Coordinates of C-alpha atoms and ligand atoms in Angstrom, one line a residue:
M1 CA 64.0 38.8 54.1
K2 CA 64.6 37.1 50.8
I3 CA 64.5 38.0 47.1
H4 CA 65.3 35.1 44.9
D5 CA 66.7 33.3 47.9
K6 CA 69.2 36.0 48.8
H7 CA 68.8 37.9 52.1
Y8 CA 68.4 41.7 51.8
R9 CA 67.5 44.6 53.9
T10 CA 65.8 47.5 52.1
I11 CA 68.6 50.0 52.8
W12 CA 72.3 49.6 53.5
S13 CA 75.5 51.5 53.4
T14 CA 78.3 49.9 51.4
E15 CA 81.1 49.2 53.8
D16 CA 84.0 49.9 51.4
T17 CA 82.4 53.1 50.3
P18 CA 80.8 54.6 53.4
A19 CA 80.0 57.8 51.6
L20 CA 77.2 56.0 49.8
V21 CA 73.9 54.5 50.9
E22 CA 71.9 52.1 48.7
V23 CA 68.2 51.2 48.5
I24 CA 66.1 48.8 46.5
D25 CA 64.1 50.6 43.8
Q26 CA 60.5 49.7 44.6
R27 CA 59.1 51.5 41.6
V28 CA 60.1 48.6 39.4
L29 CA 59.5 45.7 41.6
P30 CA 58.5 42.9 41.0
F31 CA 59.4 43.2 37.4
T32 CA 63.1 43.8 37.9
F33 CA 65.5 44.1 40.8
T34 CA 67.6 47.2 40.8
T35 CA 69.1 49.5 43.4
V36 CA 69.6 53.3 43.7
T37 CA 72.6 54.9 45.3
M38 CA 72.4 58.0 47.4
A39 CA 75.2 60.4 48.1
T40 CA 73.5 63.6 49.3
P41 CA 70.6 64.6 51.5
Q42 CA 68.9 65.8 48.3
D43 CA 69.2 62.2 46.9
A44 CA 67.5 60.9 50.1
H45 CA 64.8 63.5 49.7
D46 CA 64.2 62.5 46.1
V47 CA 64.1 58.8 46.7
I48 CA 61.4 59.4 49.3
K49 CA 59.4 61.9 47.3
D50 CA 59.6 59.8 44.1
M51 CA 58.7 56.6 46.0
V52 CA 61.8 54.7 45.1
V53 CA 61.4 53.8 48.8
R54 CA 58.1 54.0 50.7
G55 CA 56.5 52.7 53.8
A56 CA 56.7 54.3 57.2
G57 CA 59.7 52.4 58.6
L58 CA 61.8 52.6 55.5
I59 CA 61.0 56.3 55.0
G60 CA 62.3 56.8 58.6
A61 CA 65.5 54.8 57.9
T62 CA 66.1 56.7 54.7
S63 CA 65.6 60.0 56.5
G64 CA 68.2 58.8 59.1
Y65 CA 70.7 57.9 56.5
G66 CA 69.8 61.1 54.6
M67 CA 70.9 63.0 57.7
Y68 CA 74.2 61.0 57.8
L69 CA 74.7 62.1 54.1
A70 CA 74.0 65.6 55.2
A71 CA 76.7 65.3 57.8
L72 CA 79.2 64.1 55.2
N73 CA 78.3 67.0 52.9
A74 CA 78.1 69.7 55.5
S75 CA 80.5 72.7 55.5
D76 CA 83.2 72.8 58.1
A77 CA 82.3 76.2 59.3
N78 CA 78.5 76.0 59.3
F79 CA 77.7 72.3 59.9
K80 CA 75.0 72.8 62.5
Q81 CA 73.0 75.1 60.3
D82 CA 73.5 72.8 57.3
M83 CA 72.1 69.9 59.4
I84 CA 69.0 71.9 60.3
E85 CA 68.4 72.8 56.7
S86 CA 68.9 69.2 55.5
A87 CA 66.4 68.1 58.2
A88 CA 63.8 70.6 56.8
L89 CA 64.5 69.4 53.3
L90 CA 64.0 65.7 54.2
K91 CA 60.8 66.5 56.1
S92 CA 59.3 68.2 53.1
A93 CA 59.5 65.0 51.0
R94 CA 56.2 63.5 52.1
P95 CA 53.6 64.6 54.7
T96 CA 51.9 61.6 56.2
A97 CA 54.4 59.1 57.6
T98 CA 55.6 60.2 61.1
N99 CA 58.9 58.3 60.9
L100 CA 60.3 60.8 58.4
A101 CA 60.4 63.8 60.8
W102 CA 61.0 61.5 63.8
A103 CA 64.2 60.1 62.3
A104 CA 65.5 63.5 61.1
D105 CA 64.9 65.0 64.5
R106 CA 66.5 62.0 66.2
I107 CA 69.8 62.6 64.3
L108 CA 69.6 66.4 64.9
K109 CA 69.3 65.7 68.7
A110 CA 72.1 63.0 68.7
T111 CA 74.5 65.4 66.9
S112 CA 73.6 68.6 68.7
D113 CA 76.7 68.5 70.9
C114 CA 79.2 67.6 68.2
L115 CA 82.1 69.9 68.2
N116 CA 83.5 69.3 64.7
K117 CA 82.6 67.7 61.4
E118 CA 84.5 64.5 62.1
E119 CA 82.5 63.9 65.3
L120 CA 79.3 64.9 63.5
I121 CA 79.8 62.3 60.7
K122 CA 80.7 59.6 63.2
T123 CA 77.7 60.3 65.4
A124 CA 75.2 60.7 62.5
F125 CA 76.3 57.4 61.0
K126 CA 76.0 55.6 64.4
E127 CA 72.6 57.0 65.0
A128 CA 71.3 56.3 61.4
S129 CA 72.5 52.7 61.7
A130 CA 70.8 52.4 65.1
I131 CA 67.5 53.7 63.6
A132 CA 67.7 51.1 60.8
D133 CA 68.7 48.2 63.2
E134 CA 66.0 49.2 65.7
D135 CA 63.4 49.2 62.9
A136 CA 64.3 45.7 61.9
E137 CA 64.4 44.5 65.5
F138 CA 61.1 46.2 66.5
C139 CA 59.4 44.5 63.5
R140 CA 60.8 41.2 64.6
Q141 CA 59.4 41.7 68.0
I142 CA 56.0 42.8 66.6
G143 CA 56.0 39.4 64.9
L144 CA 56.6 37.6 68.2
H145 CA 53.7 39.4 69.9
G146 CA 51.4 39.3 66.9
V147 CA 51.8 35.6 66.3
D148 CA 49.9 34.8 69.5
L149 CA 46.8 36.4 68.0
I150 CA 47.1 34.2 64.9
K151 CA 47.8 31.2 67.0
A152 CA 44.7 31.7 69.1
I153 CA 42.5 31.8 66.0
W154 CA 44.3 28.8 64.6
E155 CA 43.5 26.8 67.7
K156 CA 39.9 28.0 67.8
K157 CA 39.5 26.8 64.2
G158 CA 40.8 23.4 65.0
R159 CA 44.2 24.2 63.4
R160 CA 42.7 24.9 60.0
T161 CA 44.3 27.6 57.8
V162 CA 44.0 31.1 59.2
N163 CA 42.9 33.6 56.5
I164 CA 44.4 37.0 57.0
L165 CA 43.5 40.1 55.0
T166 CA 46.0 42.9 54.5
H167 CA 46.0 46.2 52.7
C168 CA 48.8 47.9 50.9
N169 CA 52.4 46.9 51.8
A170 CA 53.3 46.9 55.4
G171 CA 55.8 44.1 54.7
W172 CA 59.5 44.1 55.0
L173 CA 59.8 46.2 51.9
A174 CA 58.0 49.0 53.8
F175 CA 60.6 48.7 56.7
V176 CA 64.2 47.7 57.0
D177 CA 63.3 44.0 57.5
Y178 CA 60.4 41.7 58.5
G179 CA 57.7 44.3 58.1
S180 CA 55.0 45.3 60.6
A181 CA 51.8 43.6 59.4
T182 CA 53.7 40.7 57.9
A183 CA 56.0 40.0 60.8
P184 CA 53.3 38.0 62.7
I185 CA 52.6 36.1 59.5
Y186 CA 56.3 35.2 59.0
A187 CA 56.5 34.2 62.7
A188 CA 53.3 32.0 62.2
R189 CA 55.0 30.3 59.3
D190 CA 58.1 29.7 61.4
Q191 CA 55.9 28.1 64.1
G192 CA 54.2 25.8 61.7
I193 CA 50.8 27.6 61.7
D194 CA 49.0 27.4 58.4
V195 CA 48.3 30.9 57.1
H196 CA 46.9 32.3 53.9
V197 CA 46.9 36.0 53.1
W198 CA 44.3 37.9 51.1
V199 CA 46.2 40.8 49.5
D200 CA 44.4 43.9 48.5
E201 CA 45.8 45.2 45.2
T202 CA 45.9 48.8 46.7
R203 CA 45.1 51.1 43.8
P204 CA 46.5 53.3 42.5
W205 CA 50.1 52.5 43.2
N206 CA 49.4 48.8 43.7
Q207 CA 51.6 48.2 46.7
G208 CA 49.6 45.1 47.4
A209 CA 49.7 43.6 43.9
R210 CA 53.4 44.5 43.2
L211 CA 55.0 44.3 46.6
T212 CA 53.0 42.4 49.2
A213 CA 52.1 39.5 46.9
F214 CA 55.7 39.4 45.6
E215 CA 57.3 39.4 49.0
L216 CA 54.9 36.7 50.3
Q217 CA 55.7 34.6 47.3
Q218 CA 59.4 35.0 47.9
E219 CA 58.9 33.7 51.4
G220 CA 56.6 30.9 50.4
I221 CA 53.5 32.2 52.2
A222 CA 50.2 31.2 50.5
N223 CA 48.5 34.4 49.2
T224 CA 45.8 35.5 46.8
L225 CA 45.5 38.9 45.2
I226 CA 42.1 40.5 45.4
T227 CA 40.6 43.8 44.1
D228 CA 40.3 46.5 46.7
N229 CA 36.6 46.1 46.8
A230 CA 36.5 42.4 47.4
G231 CA 37.3 42.3 51.2
G232 CA 33.7 43.0 52.4
H233 CA 32.3 40.2 50.3
L234 CA 34.9 37.7 51.6
M235 CA 34.3 38.8 55.1
Q236 CA 30.5 38.3 54.7
H237 CA 31.2 34.7 53.5
G238 CA 33.5 33.7 56.4
E239 CA 36.7 33.8 54.3
V240 CA 38.5 36.3 56.5
D241 CA 39.5 35.4 60.1
M242 CA 41.4 38.6 60.9
V243 CA 42.7 41.8 59.3
I244 CA 46.3 43.0 59.9
V245 CA 47.4 46.3 58.4
G246 CA 50.3 48.7 59.0
T247 CA 50.1 52.4 59.6
D248 CA 51.9 55.5 58.4
R249 CA 51.0 57.5 61.5
T250 CA 49.0 56.6 64.6
T251 CA 48.0 59.2 67.2
H252 CA 48.7 58.6 70.8
T253 CA 44.9 58.3 71.2
G254 CA 44.8 55.3 68.8
D255 CA 43.5 56.8 65.5
V256 CA 45.3 55.2 62.6
A257 CA 46.3 56.7 59.3
N258 CA 47.1 54.1 56.6
K259 CA 46.9 53.7 52.9
I260 CA 43.6 54.9 51.3
G261 CA 40.9 52.2 51.6
T262 CA 42.0 51.0 55.1
Y263 CA 39.0 52.7 56.7
L264 CA 36.5 50.8 54.5
K265 CA 38.2 47.5 55.5
A266 CA 37.9 48.4 59.2
L267 CA 34.2 49.2 58.7
A268 CA 33.5 45.9 57.0
A269 CA 35.5 44.0 59.6
H270 CA 33.5 45.7 62.4
D271 CA 30.2 44.9 60.7
N272 CA 31.3 41.2 60.4
D273 CA 32.8 40.9 63.9
I274 CA 36.3 40.2 62.5
P275 CA 39.3 41.4 64.5
F276 CA 41.1 44.4 62.9
Y277 CA 44.7 44.7 64.1
V278 CA 47.2 47.5 63.3
A279 CA 50.9 46.6 63.6
L280 CA 53.4 49.4 64.2
P281 CA 56.8 50.1 65.7
S282 CA 56.6 52.9 68.3
S283 CA 58.4 55.2 65.9
T284 CA 55.1 55.5 64.0
F285 CA 53.2 57.0 67.0
D286 CA 52.5 60.7 66.8
W287 CA 52.8 61.8 70.5
K288 CA 51.5 65.3 69.8
L289 CA 48.3 64.9 67.7
D290 CA 45.1 64.1 69.7
K291 CA 42.9 63.6 66.7
G292 CA 43.3 61.5 63.6
S293 CA 41.5 64.1 61.6
D294 CA 44.5 66.4 62.1
I295 CA 46.9 64.0 60.4
P296 CA 48.1 65.6 57.1
I297 CA 46.8 63.4 54.2
E298 CA 49.1 63.3 51.2
E299 CA 47.4 64.1 47.8
R300 CA 49.4 62.8 44.9
S301 CA 49.2 63.3 41.1
G302 CA 46.0 62.2 39.4
D303 CA 48.2 60.5 36.8
E304 CA 48.8 57.7 39.2
I305 CA 45.1 56.9 38.8
T306 CA 44.6 57.5 35.1
T307 CA 47.7 55.4 34.1
I308 CA 49.1 52.1 35.2
T309 CA 52.6 50.5 35.0
G310 CA 53.2 46.9 34.1
V311 CA 55.5 44.7 32.1
S312 CA 54.9 43.8 28.5
K313 CA 55.3 40.4 26.8
N314 CA 58.8 41.5 25.8
D315 CA 59.7 42.2 29.4
I316 CA 59.6 46.0 28.9
I317 CA 58.2 48.0 31.8
E318 CA 55.5 50.3 30.3
R319 CA 53.1 52.8 31.6
V320 CA 49.7 52.9 29.8
R321 CA 46.7 55.2 30.1
L322 CA 43.5 53.7 31.5
T323 CA 41.1 56.6 30.9
A324 CA 40.0 59.1 28.3
E325 CA 42.6 61.8 27.9
N326 CA 42.5 64.7 30.4
T327 CA 40.3 62.7 32.8
K328 CA 40.3 64.6 36.1
A329 CA 41.3 62.4 39.0
A330 CA 41.7 63.1 42.8
N331 CA 44.4 61.0 44.4
Y332 CA 44.2 60.9 48.2
G333 CA 47.0 58.7 49.6
F334 CA 45.7 57.8 53.0
D335 CA 42.6 57.7 55.2
V336 CA 42.1 57.6 59.0
T337 CA 40.5 54.7 60.8
P338 CA 39.1 55.9 64.1
A339 CA 40.4 54.0 67.2
R340 CA 37.0 52.6 68.0
L341 CA 37.2 50.4 64.9
V342 CA 40.7 49.0 65.8
S343 CA 40.7 45.8 67.9
A344 CA 44.2 46.4 69.1
L345 CA 47.7 47.7 68.1
I346 CA 50.6 45.3 67.8
T347 CA 53.8 47.0 68.9
E348 CA 57.3 45.9 69.7
R349 CA 56.4 45.9 73.4
G350 CA 53.2 43.9 73.1
V351 CA 49.5 44.1 72.0
V352 CA 47.8 47.2 73.3
N353 CA 44.3 48.6 73.1
A354 CA 43.9 51.5 70.7
E355 CA 43.3 54.1 73.4
K356 CA 45.3 56.8 75.0
K357 CA 45.5 55.4 78.5
A358 CA 46.7 52.0 77.4
I359 CA 49.2 53.4 74.9
H360 CA 50.6 55.8 77.5
A361 CA 51.0 53.0 80.0
M362 CA 52.9 51.0 77.5
F363 CA 55.2 53.9 76.3
P364 CA 55.3 56.2 79.4
E365 CA 58.6 57.8 78.3
N366 CA 57.0 59.3 75.2
C367 CA 53.9 60.9 76.8
L368 CA 53.8 64.6 76.4
H369 CA 50.3 64.9 77.7
S370 CA 48.7 63.3 80.7
Ligands
MRU569 O1 52.5 55.5 50.0 P1 53.3 54.4 50.8 O2 53.6 53.2 50.0 O3 54.5 55.0 51.4 O4 52.3 54.0 51.9 C1 52.7 53.3 53.0 C2 52.2 52.0 53.0 O5 52.7 51.1 52.3 C3 51.0 51.7 53.7 O6 50.2 52.7 54.0 C4 51.3 50.8 54.8 O7 50.2 50.0 55.0 C5 51.8 51.4 56.1 S1 53.4 51.9 56.1 C6 54.2 50.6 56.9

């Protein structure tokens, strides 16, 4: 998608220097546009841990390219062991998004029969590029399936503006391109359907305020920023037609882990009879966990709550304290919305009920359990 009218993906390898991989630095968006270059698996680990990149799909793509960088940096004699160690390093960066381990394991599997380093590098690059391309393509397909849900509401409303609420950033910045929750919105725009997006600010990291509002603005989609607590009020007053969010991990039984606060939006949507959709590529399903309560929930530093980053009048990016010094803060990154509150999942293969039987029927090749 576009930033200042130029098309970008969130991650790319520079063709004339294939030893390097570049990402957009999301810590400083929307105040400034800058990129970070990775040369080693440690760099890839660090950009994920420090949230230079974030969002399930992009974390997965970064993990894939991180494994390619691991191949480039592996020793000639011990490259298989080096790859296993790099996969463990990458997986330790953040706990909740499934795509991180999924991508590292996919590269390990693809390279398991490589006989020498040259073959290893070639295979790892091919697979990492396939993961990134697939992520973009699957999001595009999510858009094509999800747009029918928006269109149905638009028709029912006599073609008046469809108001969609979203939480956090499951936009193209959280993936390689298009986004999951935003892909149906971009597809609706392309089909001439009038949409308006309520953007939850998404404290404490403000992915909604800094990233979702920014990327929607860049694409010319009408949007309004709201506090995290405003959604219920808007729903009670008929100002929300549907909710579409992303997910960092969804169990094969339909329980959805997403940015903290999502569960409360699902409860409010349920109470107000508003459809609550979750958009995800199949790489975000956890095919092993049966219960959402078993999903590891990241706990981050309390400093993210007691301080806030913004830009001053002089265009200087600054971090300021919001609280009394030494205020104790607990920073849970994600919560789990039980399947019963999810109207449906929007995947690259179509819209599916958030329940095991339906999910297994749509993705039979991934089912480890009956
Ligand atoms: O902590 P983050 O920014 O990596 O969290 C990810 C998210 O942005 C959201 O939870 C998102 O809605 C789902 S990830 C596509």
